[in-house]
XYZ file of C-alpha atoms in Angstrom:
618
model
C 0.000 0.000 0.000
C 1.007 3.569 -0.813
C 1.281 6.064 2.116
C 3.629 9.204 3.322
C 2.177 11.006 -0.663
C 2.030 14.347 1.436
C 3.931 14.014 4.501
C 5.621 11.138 6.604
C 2.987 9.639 8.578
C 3.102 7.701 11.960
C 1.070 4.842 13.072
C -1.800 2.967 11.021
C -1.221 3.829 7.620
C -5.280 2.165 7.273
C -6.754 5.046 9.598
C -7.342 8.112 7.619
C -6.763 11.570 9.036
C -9.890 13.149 10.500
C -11.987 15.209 7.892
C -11.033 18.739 9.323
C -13.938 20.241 6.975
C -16.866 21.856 9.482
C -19.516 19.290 9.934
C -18.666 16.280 8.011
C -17.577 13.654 10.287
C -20.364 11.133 10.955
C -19.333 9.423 13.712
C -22.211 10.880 16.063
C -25.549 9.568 17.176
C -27.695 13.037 16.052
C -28.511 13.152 12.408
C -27.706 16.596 10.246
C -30.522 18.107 8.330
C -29.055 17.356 5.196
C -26.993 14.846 3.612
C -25.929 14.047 0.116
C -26.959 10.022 0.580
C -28.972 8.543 3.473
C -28.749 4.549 3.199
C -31.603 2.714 5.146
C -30.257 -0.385 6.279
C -27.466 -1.750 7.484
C -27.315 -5.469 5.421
C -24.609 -6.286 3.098
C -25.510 -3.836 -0.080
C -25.839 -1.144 2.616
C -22.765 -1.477 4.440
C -20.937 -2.150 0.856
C -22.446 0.827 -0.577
C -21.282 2.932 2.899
C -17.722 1.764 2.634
C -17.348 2.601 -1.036
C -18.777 6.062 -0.653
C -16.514 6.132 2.908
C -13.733 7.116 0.856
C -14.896 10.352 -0.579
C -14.658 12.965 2.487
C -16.218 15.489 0.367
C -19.361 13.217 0.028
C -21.803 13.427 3.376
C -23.132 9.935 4.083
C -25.299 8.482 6.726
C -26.367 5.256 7.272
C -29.690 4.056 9.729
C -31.166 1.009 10.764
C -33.845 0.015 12.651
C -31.726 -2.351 14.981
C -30.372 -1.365 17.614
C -27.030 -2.423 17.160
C -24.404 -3.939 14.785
C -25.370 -7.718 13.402
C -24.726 -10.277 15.907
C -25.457 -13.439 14.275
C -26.032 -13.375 10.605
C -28.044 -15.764 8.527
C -25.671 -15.719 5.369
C -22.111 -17.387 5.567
C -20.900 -18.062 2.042
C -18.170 -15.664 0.834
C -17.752 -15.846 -3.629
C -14.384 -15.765 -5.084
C -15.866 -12.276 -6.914
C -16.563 -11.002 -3.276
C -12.684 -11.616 -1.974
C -11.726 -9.623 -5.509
C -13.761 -7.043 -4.086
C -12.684 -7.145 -0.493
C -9.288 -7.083 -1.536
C -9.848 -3.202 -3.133
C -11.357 -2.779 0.480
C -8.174 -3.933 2.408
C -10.151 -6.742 4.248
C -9.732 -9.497 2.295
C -7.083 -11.129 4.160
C -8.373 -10.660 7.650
C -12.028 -12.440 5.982
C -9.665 -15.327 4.682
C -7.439 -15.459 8.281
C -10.889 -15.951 10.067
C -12.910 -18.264 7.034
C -13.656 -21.560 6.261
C -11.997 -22.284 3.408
C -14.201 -24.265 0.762
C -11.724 -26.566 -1.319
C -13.846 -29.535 -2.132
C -17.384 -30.371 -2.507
C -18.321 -34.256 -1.873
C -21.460 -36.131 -3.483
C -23.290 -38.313 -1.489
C -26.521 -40.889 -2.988
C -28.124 -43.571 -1.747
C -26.645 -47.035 -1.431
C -28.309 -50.612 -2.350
C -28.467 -50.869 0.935
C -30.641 -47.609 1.198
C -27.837 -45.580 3.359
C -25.931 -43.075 1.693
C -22.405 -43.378 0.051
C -19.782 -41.217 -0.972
C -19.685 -41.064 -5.328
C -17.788 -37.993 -6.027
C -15.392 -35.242 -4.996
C -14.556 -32.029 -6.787
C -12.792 -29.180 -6.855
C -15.691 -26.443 -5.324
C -13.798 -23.418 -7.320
C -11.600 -24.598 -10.811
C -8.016 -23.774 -11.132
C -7.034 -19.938 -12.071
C -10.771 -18.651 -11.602
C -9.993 -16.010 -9.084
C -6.394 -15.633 -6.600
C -8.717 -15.829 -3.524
C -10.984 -18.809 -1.995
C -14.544 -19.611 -2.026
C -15.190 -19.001 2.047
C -17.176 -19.589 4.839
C -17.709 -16.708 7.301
C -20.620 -15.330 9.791
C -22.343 -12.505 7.966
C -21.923 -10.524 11.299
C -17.906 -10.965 10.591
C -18.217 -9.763 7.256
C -20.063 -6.355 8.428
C -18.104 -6.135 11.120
C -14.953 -5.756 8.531
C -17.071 -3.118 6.437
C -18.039 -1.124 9.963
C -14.970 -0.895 10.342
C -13.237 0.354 6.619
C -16.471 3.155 7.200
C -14.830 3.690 10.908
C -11.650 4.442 9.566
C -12.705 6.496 6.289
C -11.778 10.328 6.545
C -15.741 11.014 7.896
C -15.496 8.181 10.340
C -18.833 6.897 9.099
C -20.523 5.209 11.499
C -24.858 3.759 11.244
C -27.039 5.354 13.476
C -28.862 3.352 15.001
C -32.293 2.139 16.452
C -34.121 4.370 12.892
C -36.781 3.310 11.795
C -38.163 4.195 8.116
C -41.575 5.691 7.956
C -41.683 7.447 4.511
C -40.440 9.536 1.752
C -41.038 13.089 -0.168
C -39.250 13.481 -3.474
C -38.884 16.638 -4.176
C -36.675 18.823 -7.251
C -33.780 18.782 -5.770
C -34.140 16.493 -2.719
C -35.470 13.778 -0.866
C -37.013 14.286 2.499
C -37.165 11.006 4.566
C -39.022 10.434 7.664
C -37.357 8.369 10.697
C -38.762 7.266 13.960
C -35.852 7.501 16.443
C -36.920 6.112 20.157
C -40.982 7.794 19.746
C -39.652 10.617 18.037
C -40.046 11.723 14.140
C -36.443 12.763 12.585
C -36.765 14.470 9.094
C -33.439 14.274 6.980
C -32.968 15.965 3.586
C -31.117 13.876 1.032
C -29.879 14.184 -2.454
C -30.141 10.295 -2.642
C -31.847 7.559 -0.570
C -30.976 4.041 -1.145
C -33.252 1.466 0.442
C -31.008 -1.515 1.529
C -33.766 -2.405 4.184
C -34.321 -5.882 3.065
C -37.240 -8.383 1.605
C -39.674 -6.393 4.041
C -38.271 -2.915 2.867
C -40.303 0.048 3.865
C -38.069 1.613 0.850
C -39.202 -0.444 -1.673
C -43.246 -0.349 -0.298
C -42.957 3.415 -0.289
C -41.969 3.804 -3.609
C -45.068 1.494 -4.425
C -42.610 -1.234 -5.878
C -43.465 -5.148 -5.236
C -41.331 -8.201 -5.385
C -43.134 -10.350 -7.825
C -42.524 -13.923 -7.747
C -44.077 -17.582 -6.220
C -42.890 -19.467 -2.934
C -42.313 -22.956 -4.675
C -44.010 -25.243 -2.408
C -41.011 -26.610 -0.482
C -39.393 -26.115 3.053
C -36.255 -25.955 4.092
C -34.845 -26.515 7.526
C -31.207 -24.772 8.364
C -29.214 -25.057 11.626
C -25.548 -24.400 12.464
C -24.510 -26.834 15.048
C -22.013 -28.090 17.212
C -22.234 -31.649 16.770
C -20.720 -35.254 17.378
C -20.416 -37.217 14.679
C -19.256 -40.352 12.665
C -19.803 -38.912 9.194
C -16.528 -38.510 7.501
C -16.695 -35.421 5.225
C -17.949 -33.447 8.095
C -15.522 -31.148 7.244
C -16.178 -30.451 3.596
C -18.855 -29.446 1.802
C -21.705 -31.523 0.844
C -24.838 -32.606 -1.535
C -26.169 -35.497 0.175
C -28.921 -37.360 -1.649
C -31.195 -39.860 0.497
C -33.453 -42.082 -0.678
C -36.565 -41.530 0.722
C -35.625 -38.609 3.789
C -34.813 -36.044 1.500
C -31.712 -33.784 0.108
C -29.287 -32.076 2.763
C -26.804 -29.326 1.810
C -23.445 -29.418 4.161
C -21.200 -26.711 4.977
C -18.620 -26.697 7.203
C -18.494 -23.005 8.945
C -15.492 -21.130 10.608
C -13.902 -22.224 13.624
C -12.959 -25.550 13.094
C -15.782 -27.512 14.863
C -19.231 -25.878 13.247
C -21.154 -27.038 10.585
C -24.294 -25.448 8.904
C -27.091 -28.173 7.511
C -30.081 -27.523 4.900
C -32.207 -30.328 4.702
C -35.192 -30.780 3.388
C -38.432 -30.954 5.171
C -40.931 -31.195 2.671
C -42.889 -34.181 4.919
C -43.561 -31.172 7.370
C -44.786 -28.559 4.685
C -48.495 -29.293 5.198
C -47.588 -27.956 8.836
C -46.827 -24.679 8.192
C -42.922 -23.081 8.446
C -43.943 -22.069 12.086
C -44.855 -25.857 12.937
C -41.797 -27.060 12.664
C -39.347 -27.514 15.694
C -35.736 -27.442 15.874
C -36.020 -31.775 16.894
C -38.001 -32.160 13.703
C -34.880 -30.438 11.915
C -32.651 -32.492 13.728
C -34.565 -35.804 13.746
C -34.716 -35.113 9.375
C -30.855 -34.588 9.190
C -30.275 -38.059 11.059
C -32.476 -39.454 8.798
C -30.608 -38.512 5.562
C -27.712 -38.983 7.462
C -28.016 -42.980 8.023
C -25.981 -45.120 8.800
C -23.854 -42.086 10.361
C -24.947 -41.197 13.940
C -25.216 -37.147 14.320
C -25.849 -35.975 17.781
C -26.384 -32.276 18.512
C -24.730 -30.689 21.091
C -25.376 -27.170 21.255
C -27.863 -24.910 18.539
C -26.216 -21.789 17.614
C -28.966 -20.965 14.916
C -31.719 -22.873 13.180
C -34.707 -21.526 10.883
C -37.239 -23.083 8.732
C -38.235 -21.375 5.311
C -40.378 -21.787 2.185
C -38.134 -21.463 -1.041
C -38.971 -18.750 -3.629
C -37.448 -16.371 -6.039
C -38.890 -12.700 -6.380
C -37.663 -9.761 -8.317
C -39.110 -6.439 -8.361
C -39.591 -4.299 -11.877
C -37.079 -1.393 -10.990
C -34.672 -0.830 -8.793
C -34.870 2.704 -8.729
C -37.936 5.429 -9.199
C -36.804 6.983 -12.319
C -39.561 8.077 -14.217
C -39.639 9.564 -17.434
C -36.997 11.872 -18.363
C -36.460 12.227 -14.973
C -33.398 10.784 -13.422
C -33.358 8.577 -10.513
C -33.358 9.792 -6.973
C -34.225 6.945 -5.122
C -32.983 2.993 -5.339
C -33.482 -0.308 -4.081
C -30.808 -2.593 -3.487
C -30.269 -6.324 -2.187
C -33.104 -8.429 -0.894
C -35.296 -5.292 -0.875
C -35.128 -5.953 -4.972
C -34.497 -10.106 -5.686
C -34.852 -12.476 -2.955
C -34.257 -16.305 -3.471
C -33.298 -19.321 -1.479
C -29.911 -19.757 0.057
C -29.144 -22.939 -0.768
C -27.490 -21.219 -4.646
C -25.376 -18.736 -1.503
C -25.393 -16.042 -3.798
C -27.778 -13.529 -1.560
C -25.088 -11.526 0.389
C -22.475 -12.164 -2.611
C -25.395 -10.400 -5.216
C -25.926 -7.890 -2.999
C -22.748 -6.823 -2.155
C -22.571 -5.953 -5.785
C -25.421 -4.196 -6.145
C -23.824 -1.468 -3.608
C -20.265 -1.685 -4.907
C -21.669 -1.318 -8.601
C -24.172 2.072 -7.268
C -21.310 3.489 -4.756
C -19.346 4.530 -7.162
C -21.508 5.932 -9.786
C -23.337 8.144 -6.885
C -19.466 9.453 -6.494
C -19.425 10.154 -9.732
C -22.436 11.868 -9.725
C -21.986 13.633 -6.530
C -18.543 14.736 -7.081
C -19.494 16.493 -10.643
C -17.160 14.069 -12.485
C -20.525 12.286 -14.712
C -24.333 13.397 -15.119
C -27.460 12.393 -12.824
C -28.112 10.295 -16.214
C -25.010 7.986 -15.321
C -27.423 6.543 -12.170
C -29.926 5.003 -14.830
C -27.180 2.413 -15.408
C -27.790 0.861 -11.792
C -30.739 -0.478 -12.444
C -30.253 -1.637 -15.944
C -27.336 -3.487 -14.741
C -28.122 -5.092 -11.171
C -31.837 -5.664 -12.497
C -30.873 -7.824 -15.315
C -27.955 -9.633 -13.207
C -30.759 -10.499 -10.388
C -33.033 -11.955 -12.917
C -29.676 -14.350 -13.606
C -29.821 -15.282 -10.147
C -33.500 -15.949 -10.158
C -33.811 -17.896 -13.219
C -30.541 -20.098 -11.897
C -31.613 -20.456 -8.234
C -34.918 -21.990 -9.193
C -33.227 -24.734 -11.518
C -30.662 -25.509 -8.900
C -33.623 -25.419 -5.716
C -35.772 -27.970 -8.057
C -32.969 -30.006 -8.773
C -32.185 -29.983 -4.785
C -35.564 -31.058 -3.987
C -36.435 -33.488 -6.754
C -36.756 -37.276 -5.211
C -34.124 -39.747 -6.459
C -34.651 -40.874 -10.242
C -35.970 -44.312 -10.322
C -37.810 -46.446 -12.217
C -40.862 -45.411 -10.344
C -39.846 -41.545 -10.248
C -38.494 -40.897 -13.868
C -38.266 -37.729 -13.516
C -36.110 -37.445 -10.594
C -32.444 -36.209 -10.517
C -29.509 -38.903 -10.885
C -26.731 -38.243 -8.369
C -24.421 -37.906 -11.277
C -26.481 -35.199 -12.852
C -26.763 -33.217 -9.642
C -23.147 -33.382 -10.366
C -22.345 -32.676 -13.311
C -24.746 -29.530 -12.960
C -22.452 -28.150 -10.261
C -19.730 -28.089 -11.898
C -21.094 -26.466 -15.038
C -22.037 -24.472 -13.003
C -19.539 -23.527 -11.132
C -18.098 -20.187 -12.152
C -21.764 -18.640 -11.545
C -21.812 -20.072 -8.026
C -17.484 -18.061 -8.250
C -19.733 -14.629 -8.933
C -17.559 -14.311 -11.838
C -19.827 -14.881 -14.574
C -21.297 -11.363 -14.748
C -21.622 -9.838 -17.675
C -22.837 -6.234 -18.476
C -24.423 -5.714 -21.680
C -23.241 -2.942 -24.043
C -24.045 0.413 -23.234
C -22.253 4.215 -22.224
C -19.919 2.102 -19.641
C -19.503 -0.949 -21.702
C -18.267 -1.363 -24.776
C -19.543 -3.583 -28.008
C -15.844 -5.825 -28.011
C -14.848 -5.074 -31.132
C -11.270 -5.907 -30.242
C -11.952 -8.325 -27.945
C -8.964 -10.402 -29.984
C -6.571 -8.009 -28.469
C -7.011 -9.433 -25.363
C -9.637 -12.559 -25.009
C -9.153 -13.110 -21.461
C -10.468 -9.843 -20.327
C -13.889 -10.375 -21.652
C -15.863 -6.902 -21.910
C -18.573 -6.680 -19.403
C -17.259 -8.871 -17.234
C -14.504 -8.474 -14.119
C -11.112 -7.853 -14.163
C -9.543 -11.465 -13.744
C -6.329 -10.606 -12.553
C -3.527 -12.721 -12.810
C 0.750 -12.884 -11.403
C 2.968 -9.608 -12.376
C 6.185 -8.280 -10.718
C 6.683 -4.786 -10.249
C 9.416 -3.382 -12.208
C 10.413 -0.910 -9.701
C 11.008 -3.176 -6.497
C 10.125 -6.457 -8.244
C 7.612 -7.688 -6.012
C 5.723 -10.391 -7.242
C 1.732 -9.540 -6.796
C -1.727 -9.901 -8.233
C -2.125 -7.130 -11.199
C -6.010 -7.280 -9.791
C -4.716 -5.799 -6.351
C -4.337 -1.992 -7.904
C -7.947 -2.504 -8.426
C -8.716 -0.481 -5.625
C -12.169 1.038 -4.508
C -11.706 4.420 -4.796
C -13.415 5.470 -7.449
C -11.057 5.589 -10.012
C -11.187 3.710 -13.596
C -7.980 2.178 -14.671
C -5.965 2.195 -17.659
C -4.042 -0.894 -18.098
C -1.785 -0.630 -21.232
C -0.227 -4.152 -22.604
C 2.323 -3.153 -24.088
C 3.315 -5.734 -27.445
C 7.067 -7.049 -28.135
C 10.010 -4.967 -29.475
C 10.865 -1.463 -27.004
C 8.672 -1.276 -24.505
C 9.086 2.552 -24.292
C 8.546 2.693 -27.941
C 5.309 0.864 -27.698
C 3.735 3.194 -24.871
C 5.527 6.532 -26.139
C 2.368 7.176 -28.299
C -0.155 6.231 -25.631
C 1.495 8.399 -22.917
C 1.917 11.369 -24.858
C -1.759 11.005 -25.946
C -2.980 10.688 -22.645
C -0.030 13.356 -21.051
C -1.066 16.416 -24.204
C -3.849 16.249 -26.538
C -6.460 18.264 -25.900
C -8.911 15.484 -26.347
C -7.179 13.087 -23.789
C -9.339 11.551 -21.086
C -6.403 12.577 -18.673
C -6.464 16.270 -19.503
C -10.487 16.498 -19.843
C -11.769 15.075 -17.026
C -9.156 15.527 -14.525
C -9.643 18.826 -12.227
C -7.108 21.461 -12.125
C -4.471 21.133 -9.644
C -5.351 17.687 -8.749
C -2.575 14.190 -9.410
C -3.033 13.314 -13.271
C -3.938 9.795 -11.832
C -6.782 10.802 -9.605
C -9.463 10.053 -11.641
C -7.809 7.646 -14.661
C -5.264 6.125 -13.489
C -2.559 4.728 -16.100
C -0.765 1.517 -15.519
C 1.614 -0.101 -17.649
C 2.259 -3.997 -18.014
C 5.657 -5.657 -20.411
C 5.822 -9.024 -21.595
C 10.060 -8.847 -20.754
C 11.195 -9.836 -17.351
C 12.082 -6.508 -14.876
C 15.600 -7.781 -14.975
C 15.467 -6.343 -18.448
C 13.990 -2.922 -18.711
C 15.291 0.202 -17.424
C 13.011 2.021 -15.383
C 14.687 5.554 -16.408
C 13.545 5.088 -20.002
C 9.947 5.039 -19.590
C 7.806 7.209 -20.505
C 7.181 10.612 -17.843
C 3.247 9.740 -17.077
C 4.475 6.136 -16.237
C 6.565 7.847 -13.422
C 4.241 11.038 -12.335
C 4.656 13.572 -9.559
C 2.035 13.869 -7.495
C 0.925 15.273 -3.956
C 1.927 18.253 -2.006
C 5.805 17.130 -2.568
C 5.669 16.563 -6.119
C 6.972 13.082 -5.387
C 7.338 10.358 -7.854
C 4.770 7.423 -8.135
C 7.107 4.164 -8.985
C 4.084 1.959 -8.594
C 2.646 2.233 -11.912
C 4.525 -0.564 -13.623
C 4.470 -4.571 -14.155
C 6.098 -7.457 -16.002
C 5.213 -10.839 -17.120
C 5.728 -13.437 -13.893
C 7.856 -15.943 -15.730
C 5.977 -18.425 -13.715
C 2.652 -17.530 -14.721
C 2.815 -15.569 -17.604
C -0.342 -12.725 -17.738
C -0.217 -12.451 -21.623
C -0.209 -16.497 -22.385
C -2.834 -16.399 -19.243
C -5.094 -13.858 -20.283
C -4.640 -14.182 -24.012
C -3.249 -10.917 -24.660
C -1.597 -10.250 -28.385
C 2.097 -10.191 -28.146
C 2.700 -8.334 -31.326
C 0.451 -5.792 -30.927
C -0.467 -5.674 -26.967
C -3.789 -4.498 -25.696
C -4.989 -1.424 -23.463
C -7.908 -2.703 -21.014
C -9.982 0.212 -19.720
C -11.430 -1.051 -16.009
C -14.449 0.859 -14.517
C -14.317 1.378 -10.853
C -16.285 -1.802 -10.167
C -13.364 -3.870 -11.690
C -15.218 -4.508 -14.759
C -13.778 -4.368 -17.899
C -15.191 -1.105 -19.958
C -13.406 -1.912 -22.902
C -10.233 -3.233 -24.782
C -8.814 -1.335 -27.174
C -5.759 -1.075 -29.791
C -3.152 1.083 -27.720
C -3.133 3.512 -30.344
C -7.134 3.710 -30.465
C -6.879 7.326 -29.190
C -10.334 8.530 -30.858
C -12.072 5.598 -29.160
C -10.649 5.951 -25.820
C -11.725 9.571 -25.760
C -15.405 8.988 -26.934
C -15.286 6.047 -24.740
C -15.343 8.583 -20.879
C -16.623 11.548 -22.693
C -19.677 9.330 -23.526
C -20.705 9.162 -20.228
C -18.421 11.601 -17.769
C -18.272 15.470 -17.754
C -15.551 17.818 -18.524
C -13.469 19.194 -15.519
C-alpha cells in the first residue's frame, strides 16, 4: 500500500486523518438536516455501498437502521471468489480469509443398495485460475463487522445510526425528504439520494409502491448451524447429500474448526406450516438422511425453517420519465431467493459496490445524474440471472431420487455434473454487463480474449518493475473510485510501444487525462494509467519510460514508482489472459473492476469517446 504522498505519517497507515472540513464527520448519534446520501439499512448492499462512498470525504453519508445495534449473528455465511476480488480493493480481504472456512472440495453423497448413503464424487468447489482468492465460509456478522470498520476508519469516520426506523419519503426537485422514527420521536433528513437496503420487508421499496413479484415454490427448508458429534466422515467439507426416501441435505462446514451449517429438506412437514416445525423435527430429518452415520447435537447456535422462492421487483430505482433517478433499491429489498445457490449476500454486495461509485461520480461532478440510470439496468438484469438459476438448482435440490418409479427425478451424477457447469456462476464471476455508455460492443476483444468486456477484471501474477515484487495485477484494483488504464504493451521497445499512448494521454487536448481531470489535482486521480511488459524486470530500465508512467504527485511533487508490471515468468499474464504479443492491448477497467473496454493502444479517438460518452468535462 502507498502512504507518506504528502507528509511522513506515523502509526496505522489504514486510519485516515480526521476530515477537518466543518460538519462532516459522521461518527455521532444526532442526524444533520441534510446529507448528500442517506442509506436505510445496514445489510450487506448497505454497508458495501457505505464503505465505497466512505472514501470520498467530500461526500456526506449516513447510514440508519432500525436495529439497535451492529449484526450479531447473521443468517448468510458463504463468501464468492468475486466477493474476496472485491474485499481485496477494500483492504479486508485477508483478515475475511485469516478468520474463514476455506471451501476446497465439494463431496457427493446418494443412496446405497443398501438404502444408506455413500460417498460417489469429490470435486474441486472453485476450478483452477478462476480467481487468486478462496470460495469461504464466514458469519455474515464478521463480514459487516470488517465493512463497519473500513467506514470507521474512512476520513468522515462513518458510522450507522442506530435504532431508525423508516416511515416514509417526499421526493422533491432537488431532494429527498425522509421520515425516521428515532426512540418515539419523528427525525426528518434531507437527502440528495436515498438508497433502500432495508431488506425483503423494505419500507423503501413499499414506499416507492414497488413489489417483489414472484411464487414461494411449495417446499421447506430446515437450516441449523450446530455443534455436533459425529461419525460422518466429510464433516468437514462441503456436501450434496442425496437420500433415498428422507430427503436432500446441503453441508457446509463453517469457521472455527468444529461448526457445521445443515439444509435439509423438510418437505414431509410442509403441510404444517414453516412455524410448525421444531428445531427436533430439523434435527430428527438430518439423522435421517444422514443414516448409517450417527449425528448428535450438542449445542444450537442458529436454526430456521423457510419456504423457497425467487422474487424480483420491476425497478430498482424510481426513475420516471426523463427524470433521473433519486431513489434505489438494493439487495433483498429488490431479488430475494433461497440460500441454498449462496449467492444472496455475494449479489448484494454488488449491487452497492456497482451504485457506490456511480453516486461518487455523480456527486462529485465528475458524470451526469443520467449515469445513475445504469444501476438499475445493470443489477436488475444480473438479479433476474440469479433468479432464473436459483430456481433450476432449488428444483434439482428437492427433486426425489430418479428411479424407475420416479423418472423424472435427478440422478446423483447429474446433480453433479450440474455443479460443476455451473460452477463459475456459483465463483460470482460470470457477470456480464451488456453494451451500453460504460460498456463497450468488443470489437477488439482479440486483443485481449481473457479480459472479456462486461465482465470483471480477472487478474492474474505480475512483478513490479520498480522493487520487483511479485503480486496480483487485480490488487491496484482499488475502490476508490477511479477507472484504470491498463496498457499491454506488445514485443520490441517497450518505451517505444507506450511513447504514443502516454503522450496522448499526457497532451492532446482530447485526452481523457487532460479532460476530465480537475485542475491542480494528481493526473492519476481520476484515470489512473498503468503499464504492463511481456520482458522480465531484470530487463527494462526504469529511467527510459515514458514521464506519465513515473508522475509527480501530492503536495511534494513526489514520484509514483508503482505504476509498472512485467510478465511473472511463472505464470505468464499475456499467455494467461490471451493478450496479443505483437500488438499488446490497453484494457480500460471501470471502478467496479469490470472491464469497460479493450482497445488497440493507439485507439486514441475511441478511448476519448469512450469517458466523454458518459463523464463530464473538468
Amino acid at each position: 500500500m502507498q502512504f507518506h504522498l504528502d507528509s511522513f505519517r506515523a502509526g496505522d497507515p489504514d486510519l485516515s486523518d480526521p476530515n477537518s472540513a466543518p460538519g462532516m464527520l459522521a461518527d455521532t448519534d444526532a442526524l444533520p438536516a441534510e446529507v448528500d446520501v442517506l442509506i436505510v439499512g445496514c445489510g450487506p448492499a448497505g454497508l458495501t455501498l457505505a464503505a465505497q462512498l466512505a472514501a470520498f470525504p467530500d461526500i456526506r453519508t449516513r447510514i440508519v437502521e432500525q436495529k439497535p445495534g451492529p449484526l450479531q449473528l447473521g443468517q448468510a455465511d458463504g463468501v464468492a471468489c468475486r466477493s474476496m476480488e472485491m474485499f481485496e480493493a477494500f483492504g479486508i480481504r485477508e483478515r475475511v480469509e485469516r478468520e474463514a472456512y476455506w471451501v476446497n472440495e465439494t463431496a457427493f453423497w446418494k443412496p446405497a443398495p443398501s438404502g444408506d448413503i455413500t460417498r460417489h464424487g469429490v470435486v474441486r468447489d472453485v476450478e483452477e485460475g478462476l480467481s487468486p482468492y478462496p470460495h469461504v465460509i464466514l458469519n455474515q456478522a464478521r463480514v459487516h463487522d470488517f465493512l463497519l470498520d473500513v467506514m470507521a476508519r474512512s476520513p468522515n469516520r462513518l458510522t450507522p445510526n442506530y435504532a431508525r426506523r423508516f416511515l416514509g419519503l417526499d421526493i422533491g426537485a432537488d431532494f429527498v425528504t425522509a421520515r425516521l422514527d428515532h426512540k418515539g420521536a419523528v427525525e426528518t433528513v434531507r437527502a440528495r439520494y436515498v438508497v433502500g437496503c432495508d431488506g425483503a420487508r423494505s419500507a423503501v421499496r413499499e414506499a416507492l409502491g414497488f413489489k417483489l413479484q414472484g411464487d414461494f415454490a411449495n417446499q421447506a427448508w430446515g437450516v441449523m448451524d450446530v455443534l455436533a458429534v459425529t461419525d460422518f466422515p466429510d464433516i468437514r467439507k462441503k456436501c450434496v447429500i442425496q437420500s433415498e426416501r428422507e430427503g436432500n441435505i446441503i453441508l457446509i462446514p463453517r469457521e472455527g474448526g468444529y461448526l457445521v451449517r445443515i439444509y435439509v429438506e423438510m418437505d414431509a412437514f410442509t403441510g404444517r406450516g414453516a412455524r410448525a416445525v421444531t428445531l427436533d423435527d430439523v434435527i430428527g430429518a438430518a439423522q435421517r438422511v444422514l443414516r448409517p452415520y450417527k449425528f448428535e447435537v450438542k449445542e444450537t447456535a442458529w436454526w430456521s425453517v423457510y419456504e423457497v422462492g425467487q422474487r424480483l421487483t420491476d425497478h430498482f430505482d424510481d426513475a420516471s420519465g426523463a427524470r433521473d433517478p433519486r431513489v434505489f433499491i438494493a439487495g433483498d429489498a429488490c431479488h430475494t431467493h433461497s440460500a441454498k445457490a449462496g449467492q444472496g449476500m455475494n449479489v448484494s454486495m454488488q449491487d452497492g459496490f456497482n451504485l457506490g461509485w456511480k453516486l461518487a461520480a455523480v456527486l462529485r461532478g465528475r458524470a451526469p445524474a443520467a449515469l445513475l440510470a445504469t444501476y438499475s439496468a445493470e443489477r436488475r438484469a444480473i438479479a433476474q440471472k440469479l433468479i432464473d438459476f436459483d430456481r433450476e438448482w432449488s428444483s434439482m435440490m428437492a427433486a426425489p431420487l430418479k428411479s424407475p418409479q420416479t423418472p423424472n427425478g435427478v440422478d446423483p451424477a447429474e446433480l453433479q455434473a450440474y455443479f460443476v457447469q455451473h460452477g463459475r456462476y456459483t465463483a460470482g464471476v460470470m457477470t456480464r454487463y451488456a453494451p451500453s455508455a460504460l460498456t463497450g460492443a468488443g470489437a477488439h476483444q482479440a486483443l485481449a480474449t481473457g479480459f472479456v468486456v462486461g465482465t470483471r477484471f480477472h487478474s492474474a501474477p505480475v512483478v513490479r518493475l520498480a522493487d520487483a515484487k511479485a503480486l496480483e495485477l487485480g490488487e491496484v484494483l482499488k475502490a476508490d473510485g477511479r477507472f484504470r488504464l491498463i496498457a499491454f504493451a506488445g514485443r520490441g521497445d517497450p518505451a517505444a510501444k507506450l511513447r504514443g499512448l502516454c503522450a496522448f494521454l499526457a497532451e492532446a487536448e482530447d485526452s481523457p487525462l487532460r479532460r476530465h481531470t480537475p485542475k491542480g489535482a494528481d493526473i492519476d486521480s481520476v484515470i489512473d494509467l498503468r503499464a504492463v511488459f511481456p520482458q522480465g524486470h531484470r530487463e527494462l530500465r526504469l529511467e527510459a519510460m515514458p514521464p506519465l508512467l513515473l508522475p509527480a504527485k501530492g503536495r511534494l511533487g513526489l514520484r509514483d514508482y508503482e505504476k509498472m508490471f512485467c510478465a511473472d515468468p511463472k505464470a505468464d499474464i499475456f499467455d494467461l489472459r490471451g493478450v496479443d504479443r505483437d500488438q499488446g492491448a490497453l484494457i480500460v477497467v471501470r471502478p467496479d473492476q469490470h472491464v469497460g473496454e479493450v482497445l488497440p493502444l493507439d485507439a486514441y479517438d475511441a478511448l476519448a469517446a469512450y469517458f466523454a460518452g458518459f463523464m463530464t468535462a473538468a
